[in-house]
Amino acid sequence: MLTVLRLPAYRNLFSAQVIALLGTGLLTVALGLLAFDLAAGRAGAVLGTALTIKMLAYVFVAPLMAALVEHLPPKAVLVAADLVRAAVALMLPFVDQVWQVYVLVFVLQSASATFTPAFQSVIPVVLPQERDYTKALSLSRLAYDLESLVSPILAAALLVVMSYSNLFLGTVAGFLLSALLVLATRLPASPSAAGTGSLLHRTTLGSRIFLQLPPLRGLLALNLVVACGTALVLVNTVVYVRDLYGGTNAQVAVALACYGGGSMLVALTTPGLLERFTDRAFMLGGSALVAAGVGAAGMVAAVRPPWLLMLVLWAVLGAGTSMINTPSARLLRRAATDSTRSYLFTAQFSLSHACFIITYPVAGWVGAAAGQPAAALILAALAALGAVAAWRLWTVGAPTPRQEDAVGRTGGHH
């Protein structure tokens, strides 16, 4: 899997991704402490609002920015987004009002909503061979999982010797280093973007292509499955461990590590498995695993079996979500033409995050109001609905995206 790192362009881009992710992880910890300083008992509400702002930026700003920057060189877009994120992180330590946090978070996440799809759409150009691209997807998945494990540990170690406001400087350094690495990378010549039609046409182009191709319609439904499993773990792990099992903060970290470990195991084995299984079979298998796992989490909340069983279940949930997430960009790569690639990756980024606007409130609000078993069962029902919809929408023998009519790729615009 590491052979793709021999290519200098990809090695630089992957390093930039890892460093930016670590910076973002430090930012998450620092933002939580800043919210507590500014709002004390209302810190949870401040963070909840900040997360909502983040999702709104991801869902609505990403497609708009993709249309606005389509004629710019990808390198310029990536470097500019990193510089904006570094500037915002540099301002955060000087904030003394909650509304200022909201404004800066919106700007920062809008820059992230510009950077991430642009970054993802460059990788297939750098790695045109599908085998290499699959390895890159597994490495990317590993990077996300490792960040979720390493960043909190790194932040805790740094907080022993410095105040939390200095964590923002670590974030600034991460984004600046990411920008330098991208700047030093020689990217292949960028094909011209679609660039035709109104701003509204270009903003919605990716979503319309999604609706026309069976594999991408299936991916739409699978995004909901991922959001159900992820929301349960990210929102309610602390409740399961601290309230239901009477555990410690360290045990919360262990449970999250098991989830990340399950995801990493799948990411490591995905390139080999996808040579034996079709993308459809592999991803639908993951959806069944997630739906069953979330349902089992409801049973765990109701009967509280041995602690070890919950850890195994969290690892299963991590594996199931990774079975969907890791290969998903292969579908986008096959569906894309040179002129629509950035639109498709942006649409996936936006549509997948839109699902969290549904599942985060279910996990949090229903869990608080009606109990954890009820929240898990509702999420399990949504996940099962998504899995069945994906199975029906992504039909057996559906033509691969590149076999589709050209109209399907351009959204029918002439």
CSV table of C-alpha atoms in Angstrom, one decimal:
chain,number,residue,atom,x,y,z
A,1,MET,CA,0.0,0.0,0.0
A,2,LEU,CA,2.9,2.3,0.7
A,3,THR,CA,4.3,2.0,-2.9
A,4,VAL,CA,2.3,5.0,-4.0
A,5,LEU,CA,4.4,7.2,-1.6
A,6,ARG,CA,7.3,6.7,-4.0
A,7,LEU,CA,5.7,9.2,-6.3
A,8,PRO,CA,6.9,12.7,-5.2
A,9,ALA,CA,3.7,14.5,-6.1
A,10,TYR,CA,1.4,12.1,-4.1
A,11,ARG,CA,3.9,11.9,-1.2
A,12,ASN,CA,3.8,15.7,-0.9
A,13,LEU,CA,0.0,15.9,-1.1
A,14,PHE,CA,-0.4,13.0,1.4
A,15,SER,CA,2.0,14.7,3.8
A,16,ALA,CA,0.1,18.0,3.5
A,17,GLN,CA,-3.2,16.1,4.3
A,18,VAL,CA,-1.7,14.5,7.4
A,19,ILE,CA,-0.2,17.7,8.7
A,20,ALA,CA,-3.4,19.7,8.1
A,21,LEU,CA,-5.4,17.0,9.8
A,22,LEU,CA,-3.2,17.1,12.9
A,23,GLY,CA,-3.6,20.9,12.9
A,24,THR,CA,-7.4,20.5,12.7
A,25,GLY,CA,-7.3,18.0,15.6
A,26,LEU,CA,-5.5,20.5,17.8
A,27,LEU,CA,-8.0,23.2,16.8
A,28,THR,CA,-10.9,21.0,17.9
A,29,VAL,CA,-9.5,20.6,21.4
A,30,ALA,CA,-8.5,24.3,21.7
A,31,LEU,CA,-11.9,25.4,20.4
A,32,GLY,CA,-13.6,23.3,23.1
A,33,LEU,CA,-11.5,25.0,25.8
A,34,LEU,CA,-12.1,28.4,24.4
A,35,ALA,CA,-15.8,27.8,24.4
A,36,PHE,CA,-15.6,26.9,28.1
A,37,ASP,CA,-13.7,30.0,28.8
A,38,LEU,CA,-16.2,32.2,27.1
A,39,ALA,CA,-19.4,30.5,28.1
A,40,ALA,CA,-18.6,28.2,31.0
A,41,GLY,CA,-21.9,26.2,31.6
A,42,ARG,CA,-23.1,27.0,28.1
A,43,ALA,CA,-19.9,25.7,26.4
A,44,GLY,CA,-21.8,22.6,25.1
A,45,ALA,CA,-24.4,24.9,23.4
A,46,VAL,CA,-21.6,27.0,21.9
A,47,LEU,CA,-19.8,23.9,20.5
A,48,GLY,CA,-23.1,22.5,19.2
A,49,THR,CA,-23.8,25.7,17.3
A,50,ALA,CA,-20.2,25.7,16.0
A,51,LEU,CA,-20.6,22.2,14.7
A,52,THR,CA,-23.9,23.1,13.1
A,53,ILE,CA,-22.2,26.1,11.4
A,54,LYS,CA,-19.5,23.7,10.2
A,55,MET,CA,-22.0,21.3,8.6
A,56,LEU,CA,-23.9,24.2,7.0
A,57,ALA,CA,-20.7,25.5,5.4
A,58,TYR,CA,-19.9,22.0,4.2
A,59,VAL,CA,-23.3,21.4,2.7
A,60,PHE,CA,-24.0,24.8,1.1
A,61,VAL,CA,-20.7,26.6,0.7
A,62,ALA,CA,-18.7,23.7,-0.9
A,63,PRO,CA,-20.8,23.5,-4.2
A,64,LEU,CA,-20.8,27.3,-4.5
A,65,MET,CA,-17.1,27.6,-4.1
A,66,ALA,CA,-16.4,24.8,-6.5
A,67,ALA,CA,-18.3,26.7,-9.2
A,68,LEU,CA,-16.6,30.0,-8.3
A,69,VAL,CA,-13.0,28.7,-8.4
A,70,GLU,CA,-13.4,26.2,-11.3
A,71,HIS,CA,-11.1,28.3,-13.6
A,72,LEU,CA,-8.3,28.7,-11.1
A,73,PRO,CA,-5.4,26.3,-11.0
A,74,PRO,CA,-6.0,23.6,-8.3
A,75,LYS,CA,-2.6,24.4,-6.6
A,76,ALA,CA,-3.7,28.1,-6.2
A,77,VAL,CA,-7.1,27.0,-4.7
A,78,LEU,CA,-5.4,24.6,-2.2
A,79,VAL,CA,-2.7,27.1,-1.1
A,80,ALA,CA,-5.2,30.0,-0.7
A,81,ALA,CA,-7.6,27.8,1.3
A,82,ASP,CA,-4.7,26.8,3.7
A,83,LEU,CA,-3.7,30.4,4.1
A,84,VAL,CA,-7.2,31.5,5.0
A,85,ARG,CA,-7.4,28.6,7.5
A,86,ALA,CA,-4.1,29.6,9.0
A,87,ALA,CA,-5.2,33.3,9.3
A,88,VAL,CA,-8.4,32.4,11.1
A,89,ALA,CA,-6.6,30.0,13.5
A,90,LEU,CA,-4.2,32.9,14.3
A,91,MET,CA,-7.2,35.2,15.2
A,92,LEU,CA,-9.0,32.7,17.4
A,93,PRO,CA,-6.8,33.2,20.6
A,94,PHE,CA,-7.8,36.9,20.6
A,95,VAL,CA,-11.5,36.3,20.5
A,96,ASP,CA,-13.5,37.5,23.6
A,97,GLN,CA,-17.1,37.1,22.3
A,98,VAL,CA,-19.1,34.0,21.4
A,99,TRP,CA,-20.4,35.6,18.2
A,100,GLN,CA,-16.8,36.1,17.0
A,101,VAL,CA,-16.2,32.4,17.4
A,102,TYR,CA,-19.2,31.7,15.2
A,103,VAL,CA,-18.0,34.1,12.4
A,104,LEU,CA,-14.5,32.7,12.4
A,105,VAL,CA,-15.6,29.1,12.5
A,106,PHE,CA,-17.8,29.8,9.5
A,107,VAL,CA,-14.9,31.4,7.5
A,108,LEU,CA,-12.5,28.5,8.5
A,109,GLN,CA,-15.0,25.8,7.6
A,110,SER,CA,-15.8,27.5,4.3
A,111,ALA,CA,-12.1,27.4,3.5
A,112,SER,CA,-12.1,23.7,4.5
A,113,ALA,CA,-15.2,23.1,2.3
A,114,THR,CA,-13.1,24.6,-0.6
A,115,PHE,CA,-9.9,22.7,0.2
A,116,THR,CA,-11.1,19.2,0.8
A,117,PRO,CA,-13.1,18.5,-2.4
A,118,ALA,CA,-10.4,20.3,-4.5
A,119,PHE,CA,-7.7,18.1,-2.8
A,120,GLN,CA,-9.7,14.9,-3.4
A,121,SER,CA,-10.3,15.7,-7.1
A,122,VAL,CA,-6.6,16.2,-7.7
A,123,ILE,CA,-5.6,12.8,-6.4
A,124,PRO,CA,-7.1,10.8,-9.4
A,125,VAL,CA,-5.2,13.0,-11.8
A,126,VAL,CA,-1.9,12.4,-9.9
A,127,LEU,CA,-2.7,8.6,-9.7
A,128,PRO,CA,-4.5,7.6,-12.9
A,129,GLN,CA,-4.1,3.9,-12.3
A,130,GLU,CA,-7.1,2.5,-10.3
A,131,ARG,CA,-4.9,0.1,-8.2
A,132,ASP,CA,-2.7,3.0,-7.1
A,133,TYR,CA,-5.7,5.2,-6.5
A,134,THR,CA,-7.3,2.5,-4.3
A,135,LYS,CA,-4.1,2.3,-2.2
A,136,ALA,CA,-4.2,6.1,-1.9
A,137,LEU,CA,-7.8,5.9,-0.6
A,138,SER,CA,-6.8,3.4,2.0
A,139,LEU,CA,-3.9,5.7,3.1
A,140,SER,CA,-6.3,8.6,3.3
A,141,ARG,CA,-8.7,6.6,5.5
A,142,LEU,CA,-5.8,5.6,7.7
A,143,ALA,CA,-4.8,9.3,8.0
A,144,TYR,CA,-8.3,10.3,9.2
A,145,ASP,CA,-8.4,7.4,11.7
A,146,LEU,CA,-5.0,8.1,13.1
A,147,GLU,CA,-5.7,11.8,13.4
A,148,SER,CA,-8.7,11.0,15.6
A,149,LEU,CA,-6.5,8.9,17.9
A,150,VAL,CA,-3.2,11.0,17.8
A,151,SER,CA,-4.6,14.6,17.9
A,152,PRO,CA,-6.2,14.3,21.4
A,153,ILE,CA,-3.1,12.6,22.8
A,154,LEU,CA,-0.8,15.2,21.3
A,155,ALA,CA,-3.1,18.0,22.6
A,156,ALA,CA,-3.1,16.5,26.1
A,157,ALA,CA,0.7,16.3,26.0
A,158,LEU,CA,1.1,19.9,24.8
A,159,LEU,CA,-1.4,21.2,27.4
A,160,VAL,CA,1.0,19.9,30.2
A,161,VAL,CA,3.6,22.5,29.1
A,162,MET,CA,1.5,25.3,27.5
A,163,SER,CA,-1.8,27.1,27.7
A,164,TYR,CA,-4.6,26.0,25.3
A,165,SER,CA,-4.3,29.3,23.3
A,166,ASN,CA,-0.9,28.0,22.1
A,167,LEU,CA,-2.6,25.0,20.5
A,168,PHE,CA,-4.0,27.5,18.0
A,169,LEU,CA,-0.4,28.2,17.0
A,170,GLY,CA,0.1,24.5,16.3
A,171,THR,CA,-2.9,24.7,14.0
A,172,VAL,CA,-1.5,27.7,12.2
A,173,ALA,CA,1.8,25.9,11.7
A,174,GLY,CA,0.0,22.8,10.4
A,175,PHE,CA,-1.9,24.8,7.7
A,176,LEU,CA,1.2,26.8,6.7
A,177,LEU,CA,3.3,23.7,6.3
A,178,SER,CA,0.4,22.1,4.3
A,179,ALA,CA,0.4,25.1,2.0
A,180,LEU,CA,4.2,24.9,1.5
A,181,LEU,CA,4.0,21.2,0.6
A,182,VAL,CA,1.3,21.8,-1.9
A,183,LEU,CA,3.3,24.8,-3.3
A,184,ALA,CA,6.3,22.5,-3.7
A,185,THR,CA,4.3,19.9,-5.6
A,186,ARG,CA,4.4,19.6,-9.4
A,187,LEU,CA,0.8,18.8,-10.3
A,188,PRO,CA,-0.2,17.5,-13.7
A,189,ALA,CA,-1.7,20.0,-16.2
A,190,SER,CA,-5.2,20.7,-15.1
A,191,PRO,CA,-7.9,20.0,-17.7
A,192,SER,CA,-10.4,22.8,-18.4
A,193,ALA,CA,-13.5,22.8,-16.2
A,194,ALA,CA,-17.0,22.5,-17.5
A,195,GLY,CA,-17.5,26.2,-17.2
A,196,THR,CA,-20.7,26.4,-19.1
A,197,GLY,CA,-24.1,27.6,-17.9
A,198,SER,CA,-25.2,29.8,-15.1
A,199,LEU,CA,-23.7,29.8,-11.6
A,200,LEU,CA,-26.8,27.8,-10.4
A,201,HIS,CA,-26.3,25.2,-13.1
A,202,ARG,CA,-22.6,24.7,-12.2
A,203,THR,CA,-23.4,24.7,-8.4
A,204,THR,CA,-25.9,21.9,-8.8
A,205,LEU,CA,-24.1,20.0,-11.6
A,206,GLY,CA,-22.5,17.4,-9.3
A,207,SER,CA,-25.7,16.6,-7.5
A,208,ARG,CA,-27.6,16.2,-10.8
A,209,ILE,CA,-25.0,13.7,-12.1
A,210,PHE,CA,-25.4,11.8,-8.8
A,211,LEU,CA,-29.2,11.4,-9.4
A,212,GLN,CA,-28.6,10.1,-12.9
A,213,LEU,CA,-26.1,7.3,-12.3
A,214,PRO,CA,-27.1,4.1,-10.5
A,215,PRO,CA,-23.9,3.6,-8.5
A,216,LEU,CA,-23.9,7.2,-7.3
A,217,ARG,CA,-27.6,7.0,-6.4
A,218,GLY,CA,-26.6,4.0,-4.3
A,219,LEU,CA,-23.8,6.0,-2.7
A,220,LEU,CA,-26.3,8.7,-1.8
A,221,ALA,CA,-28.2,6.2,0.3
A,222,LEU,CA,-25.0,4.7,1.7
A,223,ASN,CA,-24.0,8.2,3.0
A,224,LEU,CA,-27.0,8.0,5.3
A,225,VAL,CA,-25.8,4.7,6.6
A,226,VAL,CA,-22.4,6.1,7.4
A,227,ALA,CA,-23.9,9.1,9.1
A,228,CYS,CA,-26.0,6.9,11.4
A,229,GLY,CA,-23.1,4.8,12.6
A,230,THR,CA,-20.7,7.8,12.9
A,231,ALA,CA,-23.3,10.0,14.8
A,232,LEU,CA,-24.0,7.2,17.3
A,233,VAL,CA,-20.3,6.8,18.1
A,234,LEU,CA,-19.2,10.4,18.1
A,235,VAL,CA,-22.2,11.8,20.0
A,236,ASN,CA,-23.0,9.1,22.4
A,237,THR,CA,-19.8,7.1,23.2
A,238,VAL,CA,-19.2,9.4,26.2
A,239,VAL,CA,-22.8,8.7,27.5
A,240,TYR,CA,-22.5,4.9,27.0
A,241,VAL,CA,-19.1,4.8,28.8
A,242,ARG,CA,-19.6,7.4,31.6
A,243,ASP,CA,-23.4,7.0,32.3
A,244,LEU,CA,-24.3,3.5,31.4
A,245,TYR,CA,-21.1,1.7,32.4
A,246,GLY,CA,-19.8,4.2,35.0
A,247,GLY,CA,-16.5,4.4,33.2
A,248,THR,CA,-13.7,7.0,33.1
A,249,ASN,CA,-12.5,9.5,30.5
A,250,ALA,CA,-9.7,7.1,29.7
A,251,GLN,CA,-12.3,4.4,28.9
A,252,VAL,CA,-14.1,6.8,26.6
A,253,ALA,CA,-10.8,7.1,24.7
A,254,VAL,CA,-10.4,3.3,24.6
A,255,ALA,CA,-13.9,2.9,23.1
A,256,LEU,CA,-13.2,5.6,20.4
A,257,ALA,CA,-9.8,3.9,19.8
A,258,CYS,CA,-11.7,0.6,19.2
A,259,TYR,CA,-13.9,2.3,16.6
A,260,GLY,CA,-10.9,3.8,14.9
A,261,GLY,CA,-9.1,0.5,15.1
A,262,GLY,CA,-11.9,-1.3,13.3
A,263,SER,CA,-11.9,1.4,10.6
A,264,MET,CA,-8.1,1.2,10.2
A,265,LEU,CA,-8.1,-2.6,9.9
A,266,VAL,CA,-10.6,-2.4,6.9
A,267,ALA,CA,-8.6,0.5,5.4
A,268,LEU,CA,-5.4,-1.7,5.5
A,269,THR,CA,-7.1,-4.7,3.8
A,270,THR,CA,-9.3,-2.8,1.3
A,271,PRO,CA,-6.9,-2.9,-1.7
A,272,GLY,CA,-6.6,-6.6,-1.5
A,273,LEU,CA,-10.3,-7.3,-0.8
A,274,LEU,CA,-11.5,-5.1,-3.7
A,275,GLU,CA,-9.5,-7.4,-6.1
A,276,ARG,CA,-11.8,-10.2,-4.9
A,277,PHE,CA,-15.1,-8.4,-4.4
A,278,THR,CA,-17.0,-5.8,-6.4
A,279,ASP,CA,-17.3,-2.3,-5.0
A,280,ARG,CA,-21.1,-2.9,-4.8
A,281,ALA,CA,-20.8,-6.2,-2.7
A,282,PHE,CA,-18.2,-4.7,-0.4
A,283,MET,CA,-20.0,-1.5,0.3
A,284,LEU,CA,-23.4,-3.1,0.7
A,285,GLY,CA,-21.8,-5.6,3.1
A,286,GLY,CA,-20.6,-2.6,5.1
A,287,SER,CA,-24.0,-1.1,5.2
A,288,ALA,CA,-25.6,-4.3,6.6
A,289,LEU,CA,-22.8,-4.4,9.2
A,290,VAL,CA,-23.5,-0.8,10.3
A,291,ALA,CA,-27.3,-1.2,10.4
A,292,ALA,CA,-27.0,-4.3,12.5
A,293,GLY,CA,-24.3,-2.8,14.7
A,294,VAL,CA,-26.3,0.3,15.5
A,295,GLY,CA,-29.3,-1.9,16.3
A,296,ALA,CA,-27.0,-4.0,18.6
A,297,ALA,CA,-25.9,-0.7,20.3
A,298,GLY,CA,-29.5,-0.2,21.3
A,299,MET,CA,-29.5,-3.6,22.9
A,300,VAL,CA,-26.2,-2.7,24.7
A,301,ALA,CA,-27.8,0.4,26.1
A,302,ALA,CA,-30.8,-1.5,27.3
A,303,VAL,CA,-29.2,-4.6,28.9
A,304,ARG,CA,-25.5,-3.4,29.5
A,305,PRO,CA,-23.6,-6.6,28.6
A,306,PRO,CA,-19.9,-7.0,29.6
A,307,TRP,CA,-17.8,-3.9,28.8
A,308,LEU,CA,-15.6,-6.0,26.3
A,309,LEU,CA,-18.7,-6.7,24.2
A,310,MET,CA,-19.3,-3.0,23.7
A,311,LEU,CA,-15.7,-2.5,22.6
A,312,VAL,CA,-16.0,-5.3,20.1
A,313,LEU,CA,-19.3,-3.7,18.8
A,314,TRP,CA,-17.6,-0.3,18.4
A,315,ALA,CA,-14.8,-2.0,16.4
A,316,VAL,CA,-17.5,-3.6,14.2
A,317,LEU,CA,-19.1,-0.2,13.6
A,318,GLY,CA,-15.7,1.3,12.6
A,319,ALA,CA,-15.2,-1.6,10.2
A,320,GLY,CA,-18.6,-1.2,8.6
A,321,THR,CA,-18.3,2.6,8.1
A,322,SER,CA,-14.8,2.1,6.6
A,323,MET,CA,-16.2,-0.5,4.2
A,324,ILE,CA,-18.4,2.2,2.7
A,325,ASN,CA,-16.1,5.2,3.1
A,326,THR,CA,-12.8,3.8,1.8
A,327,PRO,CA,-13.9,2.7,-1.7
A,328,SER,CA,-16.6,5.4,-2.3
A,329,ALA,CA,-14.2,7.8,-4.2
A,330,ARG,CA,-13.6,4.9,-6.7
A,331,LEU,CA,-17.2,5.4,-7.9
A,332,LEU,CA,-16.6,9.1,-8.3
A,333,ARG,CA,-13.4,8.6,-10.2
A,334,ARG,CA,-15.1,6.3,-12.7
A,335,ALA,CA,-18.1,8.6,-13.1
A,336,ALA,CA,-16.0,11.7,-13.7
A,337,THR,CA,-14.8,13.3,-16.8
A,338,ASP,CA,-12.0,15.8,-16.8
A,339,SER,CA,-14.5,18.6,-16.8
A,340,THR,CA,-16.8,17.2,-14.1
A,341,ARG,CA,-14.4,15.7,-11.6
A,342,SER,CA,-14.3,18.6,-9.2
A,343,TYR,CA,-18.1,18.9,-9.3
A,344,LEU,CA,-18.6,15.3,-8.4
A,345,PHE,CA,-16.1,15.2,-5.5
A,346,THR,CA,-17.7,18.4,-4.2
A,347,ALA,CA,-21.2,17.0,-4.5
A,348,GLN,CA,-20.1,13.9,-2.5
A,349,PHE,CA,-18.5,16.1,0.2
A,350,SER,CA,-21.7,18.2,0.4
A,351,LEU,CA,-24.3,15.5,0.3
A,352,SER,CA,-22.5,13.2,2.7
A,353,HIS,CA,-22.3,15.9,5.3
A,354,ALA,CA,-26.0,16.8,4.8
A,355,CYS,CA,-26.8,13.4,6.3
A,356,PHE,CA,-25.3,14.4,9.6
A,357,ILE,CA,-27.7,17.3,9.8
A,358,ILE,CA,-30.3,14.5,10.3
A,359,THR,CA,-28.3,12.0,12.4
A,360,TYR,CA,-26.5,14.3,14.8
A,361,PRO,CA,-29.8,15.7,16.3
A,362,VAL,CA,-31.3,12.2,16.5
A,363,ALA,CA,-28.3,10.8,18.3
A,364,GLY,CA,-28.0,13.8,20.7
A,365,TRP,CA,-31.6,15.1,21.3
A,366,VAL,CA,-33.5,11.8,21.1
A,367,GLY,CA,-30.7,10.2,23.3
A,368,ALA,CA,-31.2,13.0,25.9
A,369,ALA,CA,-35.0,13.0,25.8
A,370,ALA,CA,-36.0,9.4,25.3
A,371,GLY,CA,-32.9,7.4,26.3
A,372,GLN,CA,-30.0,5.8,24.5
A,373,PRO,CA,-31.9,2.6,23.4
A,374,ALA,CA,-34.5,4.8,21.6
A,375,ALA,CA,-31.9,6.9,19.8
A,376,ALA,CA,-30.0,3.8,18.7
A,377,LEU,CA,-33.1,2.1,17.4
A,378,ILE,CA,-34.2,5.1,15.4
A,379,LEU,CA,-30.6,5.4,13.9
A,380,ALA,CA,-30.7,1.7,13.2
A,381,ALA,CA,-34.0,2.1,11.3
A,382,LEU,CA,-32.6,5.0,9.3
A,383,ALA,CA,-29.4,2.9,8.5
A,384,ALA,CA,-31.5,-0.1,7.5
A,385,LEU,CA,-33.6,2.2,5.2
A,386,GLY,CA,-30.4,3.6,3.7
A,387,ALA,CA,-29.0,0.1,3.2
A,388,VAL,CA,-32.1,-1.2,1.5
A,389,ALA,CA,-32.4,1.9,-0.7
A,390,ALA,CA,-28.7,1.5,-1.8
A,391,TRP,CA,-29.4,-2.2,-2.7
A,392,ARG,CA,-32.4,-1.2,-4.8
A,393,LEU,CA,-30.9,2.0,-6.4
A,394,TRP,CA,-27.5,0.4,-7.3
A,395,THR,CA,-28.9,-2.4,-9.3
A,396,VAL,CA,-26.9,-5.5,-10.2
A,397,GLY,CA,-25.5,-5.2,-13.7
A,398,ALA,CA,-26.0,-1.4,-13.8
A,399,PRO,CA,-23.6,0.0,-16.3
A,400,THR,CA,-20.5,1.5,-14.9
A,401,PRO,CA,-20.6,5.3,-14.9
A,402,ARG,CA,-18.2,5.6,-17.9
A,403,GLN,CA,-20.6,3.6,-19.9
A,404,GLU,CA,-23.4,6.0,-19.3
A,405,ASP,CA,-24.7,8.4,-21.9
A,406,ALA,CA,-22.7,11.6,-22.1
A,407,VAL,CA,-25.8,13.6,-21.1
A,408,GLY,CA,-25.6,11.9,-17.7
A,409,ARG,CA,-22.1,13.3,-17.2
A,410,THR,CA,-23.0,16.9,-18.0
A,411,GLY,CA,-26.4,17.1,-16.4
A,412,GLY,CA,-28.1,17.5,-19.8
A,413,HIS,CA,-26.9,21.0,-20.4
A,414,HIS,CA,-26.0,22.0,-24.0
